[in-house]
């Protein structure tokens, strides 16, 4: 499986047939990402702000902006809690 480094030197991103897995090699924390979460993470890594990510989710999926914003904010909190951002 292709492996690529994330923006954080201790976090690796591994593509799988089911999405992606983030792994913090420093403490072993990991998080499985479905396609939606992988899109959010790739946009974060590209430097997009929350508003741009929300627009991308609204355009890509059948979701309203308020729900998308809550999901983006919750995902960012989860990344931060696990040291994966």
Short mmCIF file of C-alpha atoms in Angstrom, two decimals:
data_model
loop_
_atom_site.label_atom_id
_atom_site.label_comp_id
_atom_site.label_asym_id
_atom_site.label_seq_id
_atom_site.Cartn_x
_atom_site.Cartn_y
_atom_site.Cartn_z
CA UNK A 1 0.00 0.00 0.00
CA UNK A 2 1.31 3.46 -0.78
CA UNK A 3 2.41 5.36 2.26
CA UNK A 4 2.87 9.08 2.40
CA UNK A 5 3.98 11.49 5.05
CA UNK A 6 1.44 13.88 6.45
CA UNK A 7 2.27 17.51 7.21
CA UNK A 8 3.20 16.51 10.77
CA UNK A 9 6.55 14.68 10.85
CA UNK A 10 5.22 12.06 13.30
CA UNK A 11 1.93 11.35 11.52
CA UNK A 12 1.70 8.95 8.59
CA UNK A 13 -1.21 8.57 6.19
CA UNK A 14 -1.85 5.13 4.75
CA UNK A 15 -4.33 4.67 1.91
CA UNK A 16 -6.47 1.54 2.14
CA UNK A 17 -9.30 0.15 0.08
CA UNK A 18 -11.68 1.51 2.75
CA UNK A 19 -10.30 5.05 2.99
CA UNK A 20 -7.24 6.15 4.92
CA UNK A 21 -5.62 5.51 8.27
CA UNK A 22 -3.69 8.18 10.16
CA UNK A 23 -0.99 6.92 12.51
CA UNK A 24 0.95 8.98 15.04
CA UNK A 25 4.21 7.04 15.30
CA UNK A 26 5.16 8.84 18.52
CA UNK A 27 2.36 7.38 20.63
CA UNK A 28 0.60 4.83 18.41
CA UNK A 29 -2.65 6.81 18.18
CA UNK A 30 -4.53 6.12 14.98
CA UNK A 31 -7.75 7.05 13.27
CA UNK A 32 -9.54 5.40 10.35
CA UNK A 33 -10.89 7.90 7.82
CA UNK A 34 -13.83 7.20 5.56
CA UNK A 35 -14.06 9.05 2.23
CA UNK A 36 -15.65 12.13 3.82
CA UNK A 37 -13.04 12.37 6.57
CA UNK A 38 -10.25 11.83 4.02
CA UNK A 39 -11.61 14.75 1.99
CA UNK A 40 -11.66 16.97 5.08
CA UNK A 41 -8.11 15.94 6.02
CA UNK A 42 -6.75 16.54 2.53
CA UNK A 43 -8.33 20.00 2.49
CA UNK A 44 -6.86 20.78 5.92
CA UNK A 45 -3.43 19.68 4.70
CA UNK A 46 -3.85 21.94 1.66
CA UNK A 47 -4.45 24.89 3.98
CA UNK A 48 -8.17 25.33 3.37
CA UNK A 49 -10.15 27.06 6.09
CA UNK A 50 -13.35 25.70 7.61
CA UNK A 51 -15.59 27.66 5.23
CA UNK A 52 -13.85 26.24 2.15
CA UNK A 53 -14.07 22.71 3.52
CA UNK A 54 -17.76 23.15 4.33
CA UNK A 55 -18.40 24.33 0.75
CA UNK A 56 -16.53 21.30 -0.61
CA UNK A 57 -18.64 18.93 1.49
CA UNK A 58 -21.89 20.62 0.47
CA UNK A 59 -20.85 20.37 -3.19
CA UNK A 60 -19.72 16.73 -2.94
CA UNK A 61 -22.34 15.22 -0.63
CA UNK A 62 -26.04 15.59 0.14
CA UNK A 63 -25.48 17.63 3.31
CA UNK A 64 -26.50 21.11 4.47
CA UNK A 65 -23.88 23.68 5.48
CA UNK A 66 -24.72 23.61 9.21
CA UNK A 67 -24.30 19.84 9.41
CA UNK A 68 -21.10 19.98 7.36
CA UNK A 69 -19.67 22.67 9.65
CA UNK A 70 -20.46 20.64 12.78
CA UNK A 71 -18.84 17.58 11.22
CA UNK A 72 -15.70 19.49 10.20
CA UNK A 73 -15.34 21.02 13.66
CA UNK A 74 -15.87 17.64 15.37
CA UNK A 75 -13.34 15.99 13.06
CA UNK A 76 -10.76 18.69 13.80
CA UNK A 77 -11.29 18.19 17.53
CA UNK A 78 -10.78 14.43 17.11
CA UNK A 79 -7.55 15.01 15.18
CA UNK A 80 -6.28 17.38 17.84
CA UNK A 81 -7.21 15.03 20.71
CA UNK A 82 -5.24 12.20 19.09
CA UNK A 83 -2.32 14.41 18.04
CA UNK A 84 -3.00 13.70 14.38
CA UNK A 85 -3.15 17.20 12.96
#
